[in-house]
Tab-separated table of C-alpha atoms in Angstrom:
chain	number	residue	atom	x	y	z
D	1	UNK	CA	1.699	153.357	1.759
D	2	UNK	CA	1.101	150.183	-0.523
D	3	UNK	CA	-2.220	149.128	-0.904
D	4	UNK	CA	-3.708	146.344	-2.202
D	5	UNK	CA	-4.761	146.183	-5.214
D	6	UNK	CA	-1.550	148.110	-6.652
D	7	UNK	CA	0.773	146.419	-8.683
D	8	UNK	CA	3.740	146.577	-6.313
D	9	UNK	CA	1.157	145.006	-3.892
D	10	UNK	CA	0.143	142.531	-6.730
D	11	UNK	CA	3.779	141.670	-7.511
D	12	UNK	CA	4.327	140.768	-3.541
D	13	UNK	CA	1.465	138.438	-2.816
D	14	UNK	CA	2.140	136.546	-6.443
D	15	UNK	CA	5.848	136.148	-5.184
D	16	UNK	CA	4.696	135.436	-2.123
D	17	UNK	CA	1.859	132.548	-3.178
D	18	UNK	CA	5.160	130.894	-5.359
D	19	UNK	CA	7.312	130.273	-2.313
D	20	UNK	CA	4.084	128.890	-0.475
D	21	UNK	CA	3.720	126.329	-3.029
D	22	UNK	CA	7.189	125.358	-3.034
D	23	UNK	CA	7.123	124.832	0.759
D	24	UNK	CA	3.740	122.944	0.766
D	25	UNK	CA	5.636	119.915	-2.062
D	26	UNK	CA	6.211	116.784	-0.959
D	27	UNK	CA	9.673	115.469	-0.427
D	28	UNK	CA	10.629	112.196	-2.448
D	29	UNK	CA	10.875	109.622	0.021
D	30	UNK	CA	13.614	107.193	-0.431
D	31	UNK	CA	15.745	104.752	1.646
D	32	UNK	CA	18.543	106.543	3.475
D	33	UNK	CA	22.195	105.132	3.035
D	34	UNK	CA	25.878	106.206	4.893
D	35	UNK	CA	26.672	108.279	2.023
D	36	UNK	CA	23.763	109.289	0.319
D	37	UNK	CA	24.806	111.057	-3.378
D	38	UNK	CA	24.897	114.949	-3.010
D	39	UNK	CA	21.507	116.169	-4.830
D	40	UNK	CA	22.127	120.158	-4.466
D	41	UNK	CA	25.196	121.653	-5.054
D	42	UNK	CA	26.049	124.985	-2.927
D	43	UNK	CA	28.564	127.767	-4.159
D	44	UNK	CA	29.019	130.228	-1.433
D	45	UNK	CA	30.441	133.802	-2.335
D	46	UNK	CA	31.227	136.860	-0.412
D	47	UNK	CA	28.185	138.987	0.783
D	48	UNK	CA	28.738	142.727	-0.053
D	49	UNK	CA	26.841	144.271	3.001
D	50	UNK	CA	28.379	142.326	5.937
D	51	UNK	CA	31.917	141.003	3.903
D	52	UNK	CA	31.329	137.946	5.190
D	53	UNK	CA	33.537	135.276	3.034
D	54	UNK	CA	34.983	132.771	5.439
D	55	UNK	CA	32.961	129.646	5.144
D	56	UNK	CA	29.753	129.944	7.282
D	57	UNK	CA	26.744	128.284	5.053
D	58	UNK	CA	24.870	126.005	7.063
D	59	UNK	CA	24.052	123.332	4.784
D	60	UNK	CA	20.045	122.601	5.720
D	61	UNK	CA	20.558	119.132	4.162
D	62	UNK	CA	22.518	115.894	4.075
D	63	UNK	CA	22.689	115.434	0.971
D	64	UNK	CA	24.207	118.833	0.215
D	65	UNK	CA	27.716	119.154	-0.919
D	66	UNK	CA	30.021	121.964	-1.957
D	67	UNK	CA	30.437	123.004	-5.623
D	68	UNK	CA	33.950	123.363	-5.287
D	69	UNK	CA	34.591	119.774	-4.794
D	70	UNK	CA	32.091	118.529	-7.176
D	71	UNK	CA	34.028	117.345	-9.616
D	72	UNK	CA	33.453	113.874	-9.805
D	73	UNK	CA	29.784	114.420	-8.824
D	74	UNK	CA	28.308	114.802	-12.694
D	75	UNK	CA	26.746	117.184	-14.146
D	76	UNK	CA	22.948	116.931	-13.452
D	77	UNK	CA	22.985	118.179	-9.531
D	78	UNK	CA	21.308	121.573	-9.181
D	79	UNK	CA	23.781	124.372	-8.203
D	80	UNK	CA	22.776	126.819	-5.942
D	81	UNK	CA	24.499	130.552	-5.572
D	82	UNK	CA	24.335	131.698	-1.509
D	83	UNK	CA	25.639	134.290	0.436
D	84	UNK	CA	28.449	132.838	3.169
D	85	UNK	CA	26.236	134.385	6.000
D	86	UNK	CA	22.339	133.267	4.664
D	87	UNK	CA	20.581	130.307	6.209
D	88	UNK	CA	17.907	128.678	4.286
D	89	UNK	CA	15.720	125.823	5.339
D	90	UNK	CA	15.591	122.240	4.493
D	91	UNK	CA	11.950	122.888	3.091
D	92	UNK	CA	13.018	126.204	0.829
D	93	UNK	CA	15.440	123.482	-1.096
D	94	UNK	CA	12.130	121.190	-2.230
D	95	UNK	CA	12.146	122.392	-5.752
D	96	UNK	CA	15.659	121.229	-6.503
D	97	UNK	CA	15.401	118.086	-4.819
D	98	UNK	CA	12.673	117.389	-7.108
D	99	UNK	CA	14.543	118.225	-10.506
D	100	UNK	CA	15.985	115.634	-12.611
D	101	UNK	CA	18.146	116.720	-15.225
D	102	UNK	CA	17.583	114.891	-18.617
D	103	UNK	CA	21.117	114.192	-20.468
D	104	UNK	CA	22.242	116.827	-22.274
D	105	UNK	CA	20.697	119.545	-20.405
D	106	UNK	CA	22.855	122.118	-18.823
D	107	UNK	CA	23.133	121.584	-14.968
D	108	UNK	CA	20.593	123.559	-13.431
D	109	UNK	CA	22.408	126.630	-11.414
D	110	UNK	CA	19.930	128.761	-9.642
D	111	UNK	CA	20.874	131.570	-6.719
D	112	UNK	CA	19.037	132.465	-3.755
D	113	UNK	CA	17.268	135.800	-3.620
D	114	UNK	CA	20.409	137.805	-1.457
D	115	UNK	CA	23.000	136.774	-4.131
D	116	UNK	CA	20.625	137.842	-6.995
D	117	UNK	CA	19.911	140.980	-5.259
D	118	UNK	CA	23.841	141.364	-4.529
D	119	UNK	CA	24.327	141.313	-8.121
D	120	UNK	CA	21.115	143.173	-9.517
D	121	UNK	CA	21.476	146.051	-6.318
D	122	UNK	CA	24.110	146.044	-4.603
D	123	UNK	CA	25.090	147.753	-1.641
D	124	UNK	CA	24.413	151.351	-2.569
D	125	UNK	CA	21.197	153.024	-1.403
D	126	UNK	CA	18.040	151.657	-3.257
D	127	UNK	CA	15.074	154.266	-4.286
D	128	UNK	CA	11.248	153.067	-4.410
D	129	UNK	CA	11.751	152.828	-8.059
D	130	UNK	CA	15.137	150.791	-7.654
D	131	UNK	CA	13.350	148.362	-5.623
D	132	UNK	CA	10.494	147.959	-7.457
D	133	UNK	CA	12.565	147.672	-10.834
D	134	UNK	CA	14.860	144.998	-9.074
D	135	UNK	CA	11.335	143.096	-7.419
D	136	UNK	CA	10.126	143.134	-11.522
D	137	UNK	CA	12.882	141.025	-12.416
D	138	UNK	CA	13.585	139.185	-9.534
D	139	UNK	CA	9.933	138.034	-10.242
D	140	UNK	CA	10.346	136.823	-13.916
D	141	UNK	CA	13.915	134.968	-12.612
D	142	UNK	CA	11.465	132.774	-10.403
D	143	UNK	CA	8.873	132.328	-12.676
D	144	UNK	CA	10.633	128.961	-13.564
D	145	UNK	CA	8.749	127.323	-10.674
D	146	UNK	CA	5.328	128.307	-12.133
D	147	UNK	CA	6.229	126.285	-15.133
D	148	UNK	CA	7.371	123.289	-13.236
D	149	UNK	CA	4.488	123.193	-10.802
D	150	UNK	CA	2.436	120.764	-12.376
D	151	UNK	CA	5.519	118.271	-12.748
D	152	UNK	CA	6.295	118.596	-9.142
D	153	UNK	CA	3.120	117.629	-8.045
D	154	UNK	CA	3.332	114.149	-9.452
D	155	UNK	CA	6.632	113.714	-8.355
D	156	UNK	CA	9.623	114.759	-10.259
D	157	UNK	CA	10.262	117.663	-12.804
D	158	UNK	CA	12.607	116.965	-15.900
D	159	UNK	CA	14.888	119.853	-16.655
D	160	UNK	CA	15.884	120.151	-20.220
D	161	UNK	CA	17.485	123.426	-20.817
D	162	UNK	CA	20.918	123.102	-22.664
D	163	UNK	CA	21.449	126.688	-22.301
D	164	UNK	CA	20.310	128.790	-19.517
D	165	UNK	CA	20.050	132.902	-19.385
D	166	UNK	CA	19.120	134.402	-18.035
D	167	UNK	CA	19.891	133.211	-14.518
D	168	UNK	CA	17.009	131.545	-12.105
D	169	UNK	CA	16.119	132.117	-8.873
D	170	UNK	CA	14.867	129.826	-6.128
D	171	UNK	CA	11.777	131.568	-4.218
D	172	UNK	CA	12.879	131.187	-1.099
D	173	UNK	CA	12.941	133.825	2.296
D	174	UNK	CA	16.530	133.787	3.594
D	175	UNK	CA	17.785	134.536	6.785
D	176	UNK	CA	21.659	135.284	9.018
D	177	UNK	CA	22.898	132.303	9.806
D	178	UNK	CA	22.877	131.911	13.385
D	179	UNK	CA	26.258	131.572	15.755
D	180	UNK	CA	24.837	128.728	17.754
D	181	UNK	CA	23.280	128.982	21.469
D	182	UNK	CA	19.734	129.651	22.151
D	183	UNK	CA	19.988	133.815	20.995
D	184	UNK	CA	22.034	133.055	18.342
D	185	UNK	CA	18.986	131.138	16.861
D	186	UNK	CA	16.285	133.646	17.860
D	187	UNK	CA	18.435	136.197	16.120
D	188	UNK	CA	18.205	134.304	13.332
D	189	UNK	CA	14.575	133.596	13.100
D	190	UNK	CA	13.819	137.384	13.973
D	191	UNK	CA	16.204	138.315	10.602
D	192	UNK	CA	13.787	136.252	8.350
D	193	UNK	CA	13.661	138.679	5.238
D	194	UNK	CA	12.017	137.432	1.562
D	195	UNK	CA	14.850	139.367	-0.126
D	196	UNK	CA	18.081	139.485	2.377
D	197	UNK	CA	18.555	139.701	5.959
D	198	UNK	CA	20.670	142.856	5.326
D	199	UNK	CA	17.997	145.141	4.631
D	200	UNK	CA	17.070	147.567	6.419
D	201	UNK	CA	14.570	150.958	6.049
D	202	UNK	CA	10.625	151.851	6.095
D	203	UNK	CA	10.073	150.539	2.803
D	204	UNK	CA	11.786	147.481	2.836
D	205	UNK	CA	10.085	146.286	6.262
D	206	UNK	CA	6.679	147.237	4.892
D	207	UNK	CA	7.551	145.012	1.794
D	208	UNK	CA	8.432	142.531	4.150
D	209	UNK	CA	5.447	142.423	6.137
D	210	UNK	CA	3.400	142.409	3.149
D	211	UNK	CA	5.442	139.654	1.557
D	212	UNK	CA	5.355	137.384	4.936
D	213	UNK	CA	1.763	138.141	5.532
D	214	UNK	CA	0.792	137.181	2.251
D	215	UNK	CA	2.931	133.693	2.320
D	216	UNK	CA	1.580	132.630	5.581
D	217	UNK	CA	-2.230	133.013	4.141
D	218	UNK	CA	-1.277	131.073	0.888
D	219	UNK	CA	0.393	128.115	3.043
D	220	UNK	CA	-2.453	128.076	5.242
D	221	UNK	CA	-4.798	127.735	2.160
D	222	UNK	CA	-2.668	125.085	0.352
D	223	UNK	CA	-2.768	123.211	3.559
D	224	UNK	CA	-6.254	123.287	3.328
D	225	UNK	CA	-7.665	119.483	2.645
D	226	UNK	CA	-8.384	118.554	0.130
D	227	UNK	CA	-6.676	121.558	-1.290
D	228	UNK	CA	-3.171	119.939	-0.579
D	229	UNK	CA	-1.932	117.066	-2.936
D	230	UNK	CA	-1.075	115.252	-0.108
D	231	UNK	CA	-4.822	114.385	0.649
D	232	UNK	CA	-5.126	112.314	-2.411
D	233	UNK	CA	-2.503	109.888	-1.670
């Protein structure tokens, strides 16, 4: 049983309040166009529990392209790393809307939490201690954002690193991306996991329900007026 108050409990709820404030930014507004300029960058790979690989990312965006054919794009567009069979929401991608690379900075390439944890875990059967070990560092991937957060709140957040290791990762809940048809999308809103949809076990679906818990409380309290930035405008 995790209680609160213990560090694995701790570790949860501070993951949890990140991904609340990166759903509760504000968008940057601008005048739409026929052929807006891709601003994120997705590279799909393989997923090692289901072996999905055939192209199958919904892209939650219009102004998402692949990285594949980004050639002539520049370098400044934030890459993304996803699993073929994770859906992620329009809202999750805030953060990298809101980056603007300064020149000579490395592009920014981040991956979602299911292709870090594909990487750091793999498929093999996790332990407490392997999932607590993998949450540690899956934590200090994402603490990016916490550096950033200021800068995002007036707008736009320069990104200056001309090398970056380790890898970052967006804080963002994933879910299976959905068939089509009216079960195919409840099926997909039932999977919604803050690590991957994959996942299954005791432990894993009380870290869940501690993790979703906790996220709900800190968007409800960021929404708050005149808590949110939005109020001040």
């Amino acid at each position: 049983m995790i209680r609160k108050g213990e560090p694995s409990f701790e570790l949860l709820s501070r993951m949890a309040r990140r991904e609340a404030m990166s759903l509760t930014l504000i968008p940057d507004l601008e005048v739409r166009v026929d052929s807006p300029r891709p601003r994120i960058l997705f590279d799909t790979r393989e997923c090692p529990w289901c072996e999905a690989g055939m192209p199958g990312t919904r892209a939650p965006l219009r102004e998402v392209a692949s990285a594949a054919g980004a050639a002539g794009l520049g370098g400044s567009s934030p890459e993304l790393s996803v699993l073929h069979c994770e859906e992620l929401t329009a809202r999750s991608l805030l953060p990298l809307s809101l980056i603007r690379t300064v020149e000579g900075a490395a592009r920014p390439r981040l991956s979602t939490r299911a292709s870090f944890w594909a990487d750091f875990i793999g498929s093999a059967p996790l332990s407490h201690d392997d999932v607590l070990r993998g949450l540690e560092t899956l934590d200090s991937r994402e603490s990016w954002l916490d550096d950033l957060l200021p800068a995002f709140h007036s707008g736009h957040a320069a990104w200056t690193q001309e090398i970056q290791e380790p890898s970052r990762v967006l804080p963002a809940s994933t879910r299976i991306t959905h068939p089509g048809g009216v079960d195919g999308v409840l099926a997909s809103r039932q999977s919604l996991h803050f690590l991957t949809p994959h996942m299954d076990g005791a432990l894993v679906g009380r870290l869940n329900g501690i993790y979703l818990s906790a996220r709900m409380a800190a968007v409800r309290d960021a929404l708050k007026p005149p808590a949110h930035c939005a109020f001040s405008l």
